[in-house]
Coordinates of C-alpha atoms in Angstrom, one line a residue:
M147 CA -57.3 12.8 23.8
L148 CA -56.2 15.9 22.0
E149 CA -54.1 17.0 24.6
Q150 CA -52.6 14.0 24.6
W151 CA -51.6 13.6 20.8
L152 CA -50.0 17.3 21.1
R153 CA -47.8 16.5 24.3
I154 CA -46.6 12.8 22.4
K155 CA -45.9 15.2 19.1
K156 CA -43.8 17.8 21.1
I157 CA -41.9 15.2 23.1
F158 CA -41.1 13.7 19.5
R159 CA -39.9 17.0 18.0
H160 CA -38.0 17.7 20.9
T161 CA -36.2 14.0 21.1
I162 CA -35.7 14.6 17.5
F163 CA -33.8 17.7 17.7
Y164 CA -31.6 16.5 20.6
F165 CA -30.6 13.6 18.6
I166 CA -29.7 16.1 15.6
I167 CA -27.8 18.2 17.7
L168 CA -26.0 15.2 19.6
F169 CA -25.2 14.1 16.0
F170 CA -23.5 17.2 15.0
L171 CA -21.3 17.2 18.1
S172 CA -20.0 14.0 18.0
G173 CA -19.2 14.7 14.2
I174 CA -17.0 18.0 15.5
S175 CA -15.4 16.3 18.5
H176 CA -14.5 13.0 16.3
A177 CA -12.9 15.4 13.4
Q178 CA -10.7 17.5 15.8
A179 CA -9.6 14.6 17.9
P180 CA -5.8 13.9 16.2
I181 CA -5.5 10.3 14.3
Q182 CA -2.7 7.9 16.2
G183 CA -1.3 4.9 15.2
K184 CA 1.2 2.7 13.2
V185 CA 2.1 3.6 10.1
V186 CA 1.2 0.2 8.0
S187 CA 1.9 1.6 4.5
V188 CA 3.5 4.1 2.4
A189 CA 2.4 4.7 -1.1
D190 CA 4.6 7.6 -2.4
G191 CA 6.4 10.6 -0.6
D192 CA 3.3 12.2 0.4
T193 CA 0.7 9.8 0.9
I194 CA 0.5 7.0 4.0
T195 CA -2.0 4.7 5.9
V196 CA -2.3 5.0 9.6
L197 CA -3.8 2.1 11.8
Q198 CA -5.9 3.2 14.7
D199 CA -7.8 0.5 16.9
S200 CA -8.1 -1.7 14.1
K201 CA -9.1 1.2 11.3
Q202 CA -7.1 2.5 8.5
Y203 CA -6.8 6.1 7.6
K204 CA -5.1 7.0 4.4
I205 CA -3.3 10.5 4.9
R206 CA -2.5 12.9 2.4
L207 CA 0.5 15.2 3.9
Y208 CA -0.9 19.0 3.9
G209 CA 1.0 21.5 2.0
V210 CA 3.8 19.5 0.2
D211 CA 3.7 17.8 -2.9
T212 CA 6.5 15.5 -3.9
P213 CA 7.6 13.9 -7.1
E214 CA 5.4 11.3 -8.4
K215 CA 6.7 7.7 -8.3
K216 CA 8.4 7.6 -11.7
Q217 CA 9.3 11.4 -11.8
D218 CA 13.0 11.8 -10.6
F219 CA 13.3 11.6 -6.9
G220 CA 10.1 10.2 -7.3
Q221 CA 11.5 7.0 -5.3
K222 CA 13.9 8.8 -3.0
A223 CA 10.9 10.6 -1.6
K224 CA 8.8 7.8 -1.0
Q225 CA 12.5 6.1 0.9
F226 CA 12.6 9.0 2.8
T227 CA 9.1 9.0 4.1
S228 CA 9.2 5.4 4.6
G229 CA 12.8 5.4 6.7
M230 CA 11.1 8.4 9.0
V231 CA 7.4 6.7 9.7
F232 CA 7.3 3.2 8.3
K233 CA 6.2 0.9 11.2
Q234 CA 6.4 4.0 13.5
H235 CA 3.6 5.4 16.0
V236 CA 2.8 8.7 14.7
K237 CA 0.2 11.5 15.1
V238 CA -1.9 12.9 12.4
V239 CA -3.4 16.5 13.2
A240 CA -6.2 16.6 10.4
Y241 CA -6.9 19.6 8.3
D242 CA -9.3 18.4 5.8
I243 CA -10.8 15.7 3.7
D244 CA -9.3 15.6 -0.2
R245 CA -11.6 14.7 -2.9
Y246 CA -10.5 11.0 -2.7
G247 CA -11.5 10.8 1.1
R248 CA -8.0 10.9 2.3
T249 CA -7.5 12.6 5.4
V250 CA -5.4 15.6 4.9
G251 CA -3.1 16.5 7.7
M252 CA -0.1 17.1 9.2
V253 CA 2.3 13.9 10.7
Y254 CA 4.4 13.8 13.6
I255 CA 6.6 11.2 14.7
G256 CA 7.6 12.8 18.5
Q257 CA 8.5 16.5 18.0
K258 CA 9.4 16.0 13.9
C259 CA 7.2 17.0 11.5
L260 CA 7.3 14.9 8.4
N261 CA 5.7 17.2 6.2
E262 CA 8.3 19.6 7.1
E263 CA 11.1 17.1 7.1
L264 CA 10.6 16.4 3.3
I265 CA 10.6 19.8 2.6
K266 CA 14.0 20.6 4.8
N267 CA 15.6 17.8 3.0
G268 CA 14.5 18.8 -0.6
F269 CA 12.1 16.1 -1.3
A270 CA 8.8 17.9 -1.6
W271 CA 7.9 21.1 -2.7
V272 CA 5.4 23.4 -0.9
Y273 CA 2.0 23.2 -2.2
K274 CA 1.4 26.8 -2.3
R275 CA -2.2 26.3 -3.7
Y276 CA -3.2 24.2 -0.5
C277 CA -0.6 25.6 2.1
S278 CA -2.7 28.8 3.6
E279 CA -1.5 28.0 7.2
S280 CA 1.1 30.9 8.7
F281 CA 3.8 28.0 9.1
C282 CA 3.6 27.6 5.3
N283 CA 5.9 31.0 4.9
H284 CA 8.5 29.2 7.2
W285 CA 8.0 26.2 4.7
L286 CA 8.8 28.4 1.9
Q287 CA 12.2 29.7 3.4
L288 CA 13.0 26.0 4.1
E289 CA 12.4 25.4 0.6
Q290 CA 14.6 28.2 -0.7
E291 CA 17.5 26.9 2.0
A292 CA 16.9 23.1 0.2
R293 CA 17.2 24.8 -3.3
A294 CA 20.4 27.1 -2.3
N295 CA 21.8 23.6 -1.0
K296 CA 20.9 21.4 -3.7
L297 CA 19.2 19.0 -1.7
G298 CA 17.2 16.2 -3.2
L299 CA 15.3 17.3 -6.3
W300 CA 17.3 20.6 -5.9
I301 CA 20.0 19.2 -7.9
Y302 CA 17.9 20.3 -10.9
D303 CA 17.6 24.2 -11.3
N304 CA 13.6 23.8 -12.4
P305 CA 13.0 20.3 -11.2
I306 CA 9.7 19.7 -13.2
R307 CA 6.6 19.0 -10.9
W308 CA 3.9 16.8 -12.4
S309 CA 1.0 18.1 -14.0
P310 CA -2.2 16.4 -15.6
K311 CA -0.8 18.2 -18.9
N312 CA 2.6 16.1 -18.5
E313 CA 0.3 12.7 -19.4
Q314 CA -0.7 14.1 -22.7

């Protein structure tokens, strides 16, 4: 009787162990799979919603920061983003989940990267605090070129970025 109990206990432990392993492996594979779907909403220049298989994903663009809606060029940044991706099929390569639960990622329309296009056309700053990949240096060069050519928000010498301090 004791031997049978010990055998059941051992099988139970192994089963739990395998379920735990399976759970973590399935989570890893989902985190690495790109989101592919149709853009159904554009909240502002750097936040969109993508519909994939009846599930909506709120996406915050990685490494860029666009003006807020009420700031100069906030609406233009939103219009630029809408013009590129609204009702389009996109691929999102996820980098992180932010504190608001949004997927932070790179958004691709075919071969074009929305994140990079916003910077190149002067509708976004490189978000240096959060942009740590090797391509961020290239983005900083694109930002300098947009500034030199006075594109978008760079018609101003020093456009003001939103900060919580601005609200006070």
